[in-house]
mmCIF file of C-alpha atoms in Angstrom:
data_model
loop_
_atom_site.group_PDB
_atom_site.id
_atom_site.type_symbol
_atom_site.label_atom_id
_atom_site.label_comp_id
_atom_site.label_asym_id
_atom_site.label_seq_id
_atom_site.Cartn_x
_atom_site.Cartn_y
_atom_site.Cartn_z
ATOM 1 C CA MET A 1 116.008 100.484 131.241
ATOM 2 C CA ILE A 2 113.797 99.211 134.036
ATOM 3 C CA GLY A 3 114.400 100.844 137.368
ATOM 4 C CA GLU A 4 117.274 102.912 136.113
ATOM 5 C CA ALA A 5 115.627 105.037 133.434
ATOM 6 C CA ARG A 6 116.959 108.547 133.790
ATOM 7 C CA LEU A 7 116.274 111.778 132.010
ATOM 8 C CA SER A 8 118.974 111.971 129.334
ATOM 9 C CA VAL A 9 118.623 115.724 128.830
ATOM 10 C CA PRO A 10 118.158 117.871 131.961
ATOM 11 C CA ILE A 11 115.721 120.783 131.994
ATOM 12 C CA GLY A 12 117.367 123.577 130.002
ATOM 13 C CA PRO A 13 116.752 126.816 128.157
ATOM 14 C CA SER A 14 114.844 125.139 125.322
ATOM 15 C CA ASP A 15 112.262 123.712 127.739
ATOM 16 C CA HIS A 16 108.887 125.168 128.616
ATOM 17 C CA VAL A 17 108.741 125.402 132.385
ATOM 18 C CA ARG A 18 105.889 126.252 134.702
ATOM 19 C CA GLY A 19 106.317 126.979 138.416
ATOM 20 C CA SER A 20 109.253 128.460 140.278
ATOM 21 C CA ALA A 21 112.673 128.379 138.666
ATOM 22 C CA ASN A 22 114.459 127.479 141.915
ATOM 23 C CA ALA A 23 112.041 124.790 143.034
ATOM 24 C CA PRO A 24 113.726 121.745 144.613
ATOM 25 C CA VAL A 25 111.431 119.295 142.831
ATOM 26 C CA GLU A 26 111.325 118.929 139.042
ATOM 27 C CA LEU A 27 108.535 117.118 137.258
ATOM 28 C CA VAL A 28 108.994 116.468 133.533
ATOM 29 C CA GLU A 29 106.194 115.046 131.422
ATOM 30 C CA TYR A 30 106.634 113.487 127.994
ATOM 31 C CA GLY A 31 103.203 113.751 126.440
ATOM 32 C CA ASP A 32 101.102 113.655 123.286
ATOM 33 C CA PHE A 33 98.279 116.189 122.867
ATOM 34 C CA GLU A 34 96.071 113.610 121.164
ATOM 35 C CA CYS A 35 96.634 110.861 123.761
ATOM 36 C CA PRO A 36 93.605 110.303 126.030
ATOM 37 C CA SER A 37 95.758 109.325 129.030
ATOM 38 C CA CYS A 38 97.713 112.561 128.660
ATOM 39 C CA GLY A 39 94.379 114.353 128.564
ATOM 40 C CA ARG A 40 93.565 112.793 131.938
ATOM 41 C CA ALA A 41 97.010 113.699 133.300
ATOM 42 C CA TYR A 42 96.691 117.350 132.231
ATOM 43 C CA PRO A 43 94.427 118.658 135.047
ATOM 44 C CA ILE A 44 96.274 116.472 137.566
ATOM 45 C CA ALA A 45 99.656 117.996 136.755
ATOM 46 C CA LYS A 46 98.095 121.451 136.845
ATOM 47 C CA HIS A 47 96.505 120.948 140.265
ATOM 48 C CA VAL A 48 99.637 119.396 141.721
ATOM 49 C CA LEU A 49 101.603 122.407 140.534
ATOM 50 C CA GLU A 50 99.128 124.807 142.175
ATOM 51 C CA LYS A 51 99.176 122.823 145.396
ATOM 52 C CA MET A 52 102.976 122.780 145.516
ATOM 53 C CA ASN A 53 103.441 126.381 144.567
ATOM 54 C CA GLY A 54 107.048 127.434 145.100
ATOM 55 C CA VAL A 55 108.300 123.881 145.591
ATOM 56 C CA LEU A 56 107.707 122.374 142.169
ATOM 57 C CA LYS A 57 108.608 123.166 138.606
ATOM 58 C CA PHE A 58 106.976 121.389 135.695
ATOM 59 C CA ALA A 59 108.291 120.946 132.150
ATOM 60 C CA PHE A 60 106.381 119.484 129.216
ATOM 61 C CA ARG A 61 108.152 117.754 126.327
ATOM 62 C CA ASN A 62 106.579 116.415 123.140
ATOM 63 C CA PHE A 63 106.279 112.703 122.520
ATOM 64 C CA PRO A 64 103.810 112.366 119.644
ATOM 65 C CA LEU A 65 102.863 108.802 118.693
ATOM 66 C CA THR A 66 102.245 109.664 115.074
ATOM 67 C CA GLN A 67 100.966 106.322 113.800
ATOM 68 C CA GLN A 68 98.297 106.083 116.500
ATOM 69 C CA HIS A 69 97.465 109.769 116.626
ATOM 70 C CA PRO A 70 97.454 111.413 113.204
ATOM 71 C CA ASP A 71 97.099 114.987 114.535
ATOM 72 C CA ALA A 72 99.615 114.654 117.363
ATOM 73 C CA VAL A 73 102.611 116.090 115.508
ATOM 74 C CA ASN A 74 100.626 119.061 114.243
ATOM 75 C CA ALA A 75 99.356 119.736 117.755
ATOM 76 C CA ALA A 76 102.918 119.584 119.105
ATOM 77 C CA ARG A 77 104.065 122.011 116.404
ATOM 78 C CA ALA A 78 101.191 124.354 117.260
ATOM 79 C CA ALA A 79 102.276 124.455 120.903
ATOM 80 C CA GLU A 80 105.900 125.125 119.930
ATOM 81 C CA ALA A 81 104.894 127.756 117.361
ATOM 82 C CA ALA A 82 102.768 129.518 119.986
ATOM 83 C CA GLY A 83 105.771 129.213 122.299
ATOM 84 C CA LEU A 84 107.852 131.297 119.889
ATOM 85 C CA GLN A 85 105.381 134.097 120.643
ATOM 86 C CA GLY A 86 105.451 133.446 124.386
ATOM 87 C CA ARG A 87 102.192 131.493 124.521
ATOM 88 C CA PHE A 88 103.291 127.868 124.855
ATOM 89 C CA TRP A 89 101.369 127.093 128.046
ATOM 90 C CA GLN A 90 98.209 128.825 126.863
ATOM 91 C CA MET A 91 98.271 126.701 123.703
ATOM 92 C CA HIS A 92 99.201 123.572 125.707
ATOM 93 C CA ASP A 93 96.088 124.087 127.854
ATOM 94 C CA ILE A 94 93.779 124.768 124.899
ATOM 95 C CA LEU A 95 95.005 121.631 123.113
ATOM 96 C CA PHE A 96 94.415 119.377 126.115
ATOM 97 C CA GLU A 97 91.013 120.950 126.678
ATOM 98 C CA ASN A 98 90.054 120.335 123.037
ATOM 99 C CA GLN A 99 91.659 116.985 122.250
ATOM 100 C CA GLU A 100 88.880 116.061 119.849
ATOM 101 C CA TYR A 101 89.640 119.095 117.680
ATOM 102 C CA LEU A 102 93.275 119.093 116.667
ATOM 103 C CA ASP A 103 92.866 119.462 112.891
ATOM 104 C CA TYR A 104 94.816 122.285 111.234
ATOM 105 C CA GLU A 105 91.813 124.628 110.974
ATOM 106 C CA SER A 106 91.197 124.289 114.699
ATOM 107 C CA LEU A 107 94.869 124.927 115.497
ATOM 108 C CA LEU A 108 94.781 128.164 113.499
ATOM 109 C CA GLN A 109 91.595 129.133 115.312
ATOM 110 C CA TYR A 110 93.321 128.634 118.681
ATOM 111 C CA ALA A 111 96.143 130.922 117.558
ATOM 112 C CA VAL A 112 93.562 133.577 116.738
ATOM 113 C CA GLU A 113 91.927 133.108 120.136
ATOM 114 C CA LEU A 114 95.312 133.594 121.816
ATOM 115 C CA ARG A 115 95.659 136.898 119.903
ATOM 116 C CA ILE A 116 99.065 135.989 118.567
ATOM 117 C CA ASP A 117 100.300 136.907 115.094
ATOM 118 C CA ALA A 118 98.464 134.258 113.055
ATOM 119 C CA ASN A 119 100.646 134.654 109.956
ATOM 120 C CA ARG A 120 103.797 134.202 111.970
ATOM 121 C CA PHE A 121 102.199 131.264 113.770
ATOM 122 C CA ALA A 122 101.429 129.555 110.439
ATOM 123 C CA ARG A 123 104.999 130.170 109.241
ATOM 124 C CA ASP A 124 106.596 128.944 112.471
ATOM 125 C CA PHE A 125 104.290 125.930 112.502
ATOM 126 C CA ARG A 126 105.926 124.722 109.272
ATOM 127 C CA SER A 127 109.450 125.865 110.091
ATOM 128 C CA PRO A 128 112.418 123.490 110.412
ATOM 129 C CA LYS A 129 113.106 125.037 113.823
ATOM 130 C CA VAL A 130 109.777 123.877 115.230
ATOM 131 C CA GLU A 131 110.071 120.514 113.483
ATOM 132 C CA ARG A 132 113.526 120.019 115.027
ATOM 133 C CA LYS A 133 112.276 120.969 118.494
ATOM 134 C CA VAL A 134 109.489 118.374 118.405
ATOM 135 C CA LEU A 135 111.891 115.723 117.116
ATOM 136 C CA ALA A 136 114.550 116.619 119.696
ATOM 137 C CA ASP A 137 111.977 116.228 122.477
ATOM 138 C CA PHE A 138 110.932 112.851 121.099
ATOM 139 C CA GLU A 139 114.517 111.612 120.775
ATOM 140 C CA SER A 140 115.479 112.735 124.272
ATOM 141 C CA GLY A 141 112.416 110.873 125.534
ATOM 142 C CA VAL A 142 113.350 107.663 123.742
ATOM 143 C CA ARG A 143 116.876 107.843 125.144
ATOM 144 C CA SER A 144 115.491 108.448 128.617
ATOM 145 C CA GLY A 145 113.382 105.277 128.519
ATOM 146 C CA VAL A 146 109.999 106.830 127.796
ATOM 147 C CA ASN A 147 107.830 103.780 127.096
ATOM 148 C CA GLY A 148 104.429 105.302 126.489
ATOM 149 C CA THR A 149 102.524 108.476 127.145
ATOM 150 C CA PRO A 150 102.388 110.121 129.536
ATOM 151 C CA THR A 151 105.766 109.290 131.082
ATOM 152 C CA PHE A 152 106.852 111.353 134.082
ATOM 153 C CA PHE A 153 110.325 111.968 135.472
ATOM 154 C CA ILE A 154 110.719 113.238 139.041
ATOM 155 C CA ASN A 155 114.082 114.895 139.652
ATOM 156 C CA GLY A 156 115.426 113.079 136.617
ATOM 157 C CA ILE A 157 114.264 109.536 137.416
ATOM 158 C CA ARG A 158 111.419 107.834 135.562
ATOM 159 C CA TYR A 159 108.346 107.522 137.722
ATOM 160 C CA ASP A 160 106.546 104.248 136.961
ATOM 161 C CA GLY A 161 103.961 104.546 139.727
ATOM 162 C CA ASP A 162 100.363 105.663 139.842
ATOM 163 C CA TRP A 163 99.908 109.260 138.692
ATOM 164 C CA SER A 164 96.403 109.889 139.959
ATOM 165 C CA TYR A 165 96.196 113.214 141.841
ATOM 166 C CA TYR A 166 96.726 112.067 145.430
ATOM 167 C CA SER A 167 99.397 109.502 144.554
ATOM 168 C CA LEU A 168 101.415 111.946 142.489
ATOM 169 C CA LEU A 169 101.034 114.691 145.087
ATOM 170 C CA GLN A 170 102.180 112.370 147.854
ATOM 171 C CA VAL A 171 105.256 111.220 145.935
ATOM 172 C CA LEU A 172 106.228 114.775 144.993
ATOM 173 C CA GLN A 173 105.706 116.026 148.542
ATOM 174 C CA SER A 174 107.900 113.286 149.962
ATOM 175 C CA VAL A 175 110.624 114.184 147.447
ATOM 176 C CA ALA A 176 110.239 117.828 148.477
ATOM 177 C CA ALA A 177 110.535 116.892 152.148
ATOM 178 C CA GLU A 178 113.729 114.945 151.470
ATOM 179 C CA ALA A 179 115.171 117.843 149.503
ATOM 180 C CA ASN A 180 114.552 120.195 152.427
ATOM 181 C CA PHE A 181 115.657 118.088 155.334
ATOM 182 C CA VAL A 182 118.439 115.836 154.106
ATOM 183 C CA MET B 1 116.602 77.719 128.949
ATOM 184 C CA GLU B 2 118.461 80.960 129.636
ATOM 185 C CA LEU B 3 118.183 83.948 127.350
ATOM 186 C CA LEU B 4 120.965 83.880 124.741
ATOM 187 C CA GLN B 5 123.677 86.341 125.659
ATOM 188 C CA LYS B 6 126.211 88.581 123.984
ATOM 189 C CA GLY B 7 128.694 86.730 121.796
ATOM 190 C CA ALA B 8 126.377 83.840 120.885
ATOM 191 C CA GLN B 9 125.585 83.131 117.248
ATOM 192 C CA ALA B 10 121.901 83.882 116.699
ATOM 193 C CA PRO B 11 120.023 80.684 115.760
ATOM 194 C CA SER B 12 118.800 80.843 112.187
ATOM 195 C CA PHE B 13 115.085 80.755 111.416
ATOM 196 C CA THR B 14 112.579 81.008 108.598
ATOM 197 C CA LEU B 15 109.158 82.253 109.658
ATOM 198 C CA ARG B 16 106.056 83.505 107.914
ATOM 199 C CA SER B 17 105.867 87.283 107.717
ATOM 200 C CA THR B 18 102.552 87.326 105.835
ATOM 201 C CA PRO B 19 100.133 84.526 104.938
ATOM 202 C CA ASP B 20 102.158 83.861 101.768
ATOM 203 C CA GLN B 21 105.693 85.117 102.486
ATOM 204 C CA ASN B 22 108.615 84.014 104.655
ATOM 205 C CA LEU B 23 111.521 85.886 106.167
ATOM 206 C CA SER B 24 114.781 84.278 107.272
ATOM 207 C CA LEU B 25 117.487 85.500 109.595
ATOM 208 C CA GLU B 26 119.866 85.162 106.638
ATOM 209 C CA ASP B 27 117.858 87.792 104.733
ATOM 210 C CA PHE B 28 119.292 90.374 107.137
ATOM 211 C CA ARG B 29 122.935 89.317 106.752
ATOM 212 C CA GLY B 30 125.142 92.387 106.391
ATOM 213 C CA LYS B 31 122.733 94.572 108.345
ATOM 214 C CA ASN B 32 122.316 95.072 112.043
ATOM 215 C CA LEU B 33 119.070 93.608 113.282
ATOM 216 C CA VAL B 34 116.821 94.172 116.284
ATOM 217 C CA LEU B 35 114.721 91.121 117.235
ATOM 218 C CA CYS B 36 111.790 91.819 119.520
ATOM 219 C CA PHE B 37 110.019 88.814 121.053
ATOM 220 C CA TYR B 38 106.663 89.673 122.623
ATOM 221 C CA PRO B 39 103.821 87.637 124.173
ATOM 222 C CA ALA B 40 100.776 88.387 122.040
ATOM 223 C CA ASP B 41 99.111 90.587 119.442
ATOM 224 C CA TRP B 42 96.314 92.787 120.863
ATOM 225 C CA SER B 43 97.324 92.565 124.525
ATOM 226 C CA PRO B 44 97.722 96.007 126.161
ATOM 227 C CA VAL B 45 101.427 96.191 127.010
ATOM 228 C CA CYS B 46 102.545 94.618 123.730
ATOM 229 C CA GLY B 47 100.481 97.094 121.778
ATOM 230 C CA ASP B 48 102.149 99.992 123.578
ATOM 231 C CA GLU B 49 105.578 98.446 123.177
ATOM 232 C CA LEU B 50 105.201 97.917 119.441
ATOM 233 C CA ALA B 51 103.643 101.377 119.012
ATOM 234 C CA LEU B 52 106.754 102.846 120.610
ATOM 235 C CA PHE B 53 109.127 100.837 118.400
ATOM 236 C CA ASN B 54 107.023 101.868 115.407
ATOM 237 C CA GLU B 55 107.813 105.504 116.209
ATOM 238 C CA VAL B 56 111.468 104.825 116.999
ATOM 239 C CA LEU B 57 112.052 102.978 113.702
ATOM 240 C CA PRO B 58 113.692 105.971 111.952
ATOM 241 C CA MET B 59 116.181 106.267 114.842
ATOM 242 C CA ILE B 60 116.944 102.523 114.640
ATOM 243 C CA ARG B 61 117.492 102.697 110.870
ATOM 244 C CA LYS B 62 120.113 105.406 111.341
ATOM 245 C CA TYR B 63 122.319 102.608 112.688
ATOM 246 C CA ASP B 64 121.870 100.604 109.481
ATOM 247 C CA ALA B 65 119.578 98.307 111.412
ATOM 248 C CA GLU B 66 116.286 96.599 110.647
ATOM 249 C CA PHE B 67 113.614 95.691 113.165
ATOM 250 C CA VAL B 68 111.373 92.606 113.326
ATOM 251 C CA ALA B 69 108.967 91.425 116.017
ATOM 252 C CA ILE B 70 108.145 87.781 116.774
ATOM 253 C CA SER B 71 105.258 86.153 118.638
ATOM 254 C CA VAL B 72 103.408 82.839 118.446
ATOM 255 C CA ASP B 73 100.368 84.430 116.790
ATOM 256 C CA GLY B 74 99.444 83.169 113.325
ATOM 257 C CA ALA B 75 100.135 85.071 110.113
ATOM 258 C CA TRP B 76 96.497 86.127 109.625
ATOM 259 C CA CYS B 77 96.312 87.466 113.157
ATOM 260 C CA HIS B 78 99.568 89.375 112.608
ATOM 261 C CA GLN B 79 98.209 90.785 109.375
ATOM 262 C CA ALA B 80 95.097 92.191 111.080
ATOM 263 C CA PHE B 81 97.072 93.521 114.050
ATOM 264 C CA LYS B 82 99.709 95.131 111.840
ATOM 265 C CA LYS B 83 97.071 96.877 109.760
ATOM 266 C CA ASP B 84 95.103 98.055 112.786
ATOM 267 C CA ARG B 85 98.186 99.539 114.500
ATOM 268 C CA LYS B 86 99.827 100.766 111.266
ATOM 269 C CA LEU B 87 103.039 98.928 112.149
ATOM 270 C CA ARG B 88 105.845 99.580 109.683
ATOM 271 C CA PHE B 89 107.998 96.511 110.418
ATOM 272 C CA PRO B 90 107.472 92.756 109.865
ATOM 273 C CA LEU B 91 105.666 90.634 112.436
ATOM 274 C CA LEU B 92 106.899 87.038 112.270
ATOM 275 C CA SER B 93 104.833 84.008 113.285
ATOM 276 C CA ASP B 94 106.547 81.517 115.561
ATOM 277 C CA PHE B 95 103.448 79.439 115.060
ATOM 278 C CA GLU B 96 104.339 75.964 113.798
ATOM 279 C CA PRO B 97 106.003 74.204 115.501
ATOM 280 C CA LYS B 98 104.737 76.589 118.128
ATOM 281 C CA GLY B 99 107.399 78.654 119.882
ATOM 282 C CA GLU B 100 110.319 76.743 118.354
ATOM 283 C CA VAL B 101 112.349 79.839 117.467
ATOM 284 C CA SER B 102 111.532 81.646 120.719
ATOM 285 C CA ARG B 103 112.763 78.558 122.610
ATOM 286 C CA LYS B 104 116.077 78.562 120.724
ATOM 287 C CA TYR B 105 116.657 82.153 121.865
ATOM 288 C CA GLY B 106 115.693 81.337 125.458
ATOM 289 C CA ALA B 107 112.719 83.649 125.047
ATOM 290 C CA TYR B 108 109.768 81.300 125.597
ATOM 291 C CA ARG B 109 107.451 80.927 128.583
ATOM 292 C CA GLU B 110 106.452 77.273 128.605
ATOM 293 C CA LYS B 111 103.595 77.557 131.065
ATOM 294 C CA GLU B 112 101.887 80.394 129.219
ATOM 295 C CA GLY B 113 102.770 79.080 125.776
ATOM 296 C CA GLU B 114 103.912 82.530 124.692
ATOM 297 C CA SER B 115 107.148 84.250 123.746
ATOM 298 C CA ALA B 116 108.789 86.197 126.544
ATOM 299 C CA ARG B 117 109.250 89.946 126.308
ATOM 300 C CA ALA B 118 112.847 89.949 125.099
ATOM 301 C CA LEU B 119 115.058 92.114 122.918
ATOM 302 C CA PHE B 120 118.163 91.210 120.900
ATOM 303 C CA VAL B 121 120.538 93.351 118.879
ATOM 304 C CA LEU B 122 122.496 91.349 116.276
ATOM 305 C CA ASN B 123 125.392 92.558 114.178
ATOM 306 C CA GLY B 124 125.676 92.028 110.429
ATOM 307 C CA ASP B 125 127.223 88.580 110.961
ATOM 308 C CA GLY B 126 124.279 87.419 113.027
ATOM 309 C CA VAL B 127 126.179 87.506 116.328
ATOM 310 C CA ILE B 128 124.268 88.680 119.397
ATOM 311 C CA HIS B 129 125.676 91.994 120.589
ATOM 312 C CA TRP B 130 123.092 92.673 123.346
ATOM 313 C CA SER B 131 120.081 90.939 124.822
ATOM 314 C CA TYR B 132 117.533 91.876 127.437
ATOM 315 C CA LEU B 133 114.693 90.032 129.134
ATOM 316 C CA SER B 134 112.006 92.391 130.381
ATOM 317 C CA PRO B 135 109.533 91.624 133.163
ATOM 318 C CA VAL B 136 106.528 90.435 131.172
ATOM 319 C CA GLY B 137 104.203 93.207 132.374
ATOM 320 C CA ILE B 138 106.584 96.076 131.674
ATOM 321 C CA ASN B 139 107.194 97.855 128.412
ATOM 322 C CA PRO B 140 111.009 97.976 128.207
ATOM 323 C CA GLY B 141 111.289 101.222 126.233
ATOM 324 C CA ALA B 142 113.801 101.710 123.420
ATOM 325 C CA ASP B 143 116.759 103.289 125.202
ATOM 326 C CA GLY B 144 118.536 99.937 125.660
ATOM 327 C CA ILE B 145 118.277 99.094 121.959
ATOM 328 C CA LEU B 146 119.661 102.466 120.896
ATOM 329 C CA ALA B 147 122.510 102.295 123.399
ATOM 330 C CA ALA B 148 123.354 98.788 122.109
ATOM 331 C CA LEU B 149 123.291 99.889 118.468
ATOM 332 C CA GLU B 150 125.466 102.854 119.366
ATOM 333 C CA SER B 151 128.007 100.627 121.093
ATOM 334 C CA LEU B 152 128.439 98.230 118.139
ATOM 335 C CA PRO B 153 132.140 98.228 117.295
ATOM 336 C CA VAL B 154 132.792 100.024 114.030
ATOM 337 C CA GLU B 155 134.273 96.930 112.386
ATOM 338 C CA GLU B 156 131.163 94.988 113.357
ATOM 339 C CA ALA B 157 128.790 97.593 112.026
ATOM 340 C CA ALA B 158 127.455 96.640 108.617
ATOM 341 C CA SER B 159 128.977 98.727 105.869
#
């Protein structure tokens, strides 16, 4: 709950991770591809990761708010289905850069643009495996105290502060400094 | 008045759930029940909080539990809010006498004239198993509710 919300499932093999595997700082985002706030957080997380190259790793987990965002689950499935062909992050970026166009036709079009096997993509999109992955992400988020989107965890602890670029960068850099010198 | 704590019998109530229907605590006898008091329809944090619980509903129901939310807003206001946000659980009106039920649970803010942001998990006998008062500006999340439902003793869990 408040002040003690911790990531219930640590970063593991089923996660999509950007940045260096041995980085001392871990940033996990629970997000929804149709959520406007997550759309604003997308370039911020990307720039922070570039700035902290070698020090930070970033994982994205799905937290679709289906009743508010009717295309959010499909978008999450599209990212996971692309992930089964090694293109999770490419699809993640396309989805956040095209939040207004997350209907099924558009999702198929993105798969074509990524030059992945479109038939396999369509099959995986509807598969129980992908459905379970999206649900597992959501459930781990609920049990970790995710209370809206985006919710960030820094080294396993929910970050309730300001996530604008400079604020987030400053917090992550101070965590990195502690990790190195303590 | 302090928030009612674990072990207390939940005060009974009958409140309007729609302009022409009532729901009573006794209607949930034999089932676990999550009661969510919140300050107001339409306000930003409440909207987010209820949107989250709306999504978590299937996880709550796995524990043979129902979920209802209570504020001092009137039944017509609740009806419009529920439709707009596609909420899949009842919104009860603690409207007349205003705040009476919230007060009995220790979940009323006199100065503001609104329910506090408070959560209760009741067992099938209507006994409070867990309660939590959240700072009014903070969405509490659903992890506490799920942990409470999980920790209900087996003999207390509704069969």
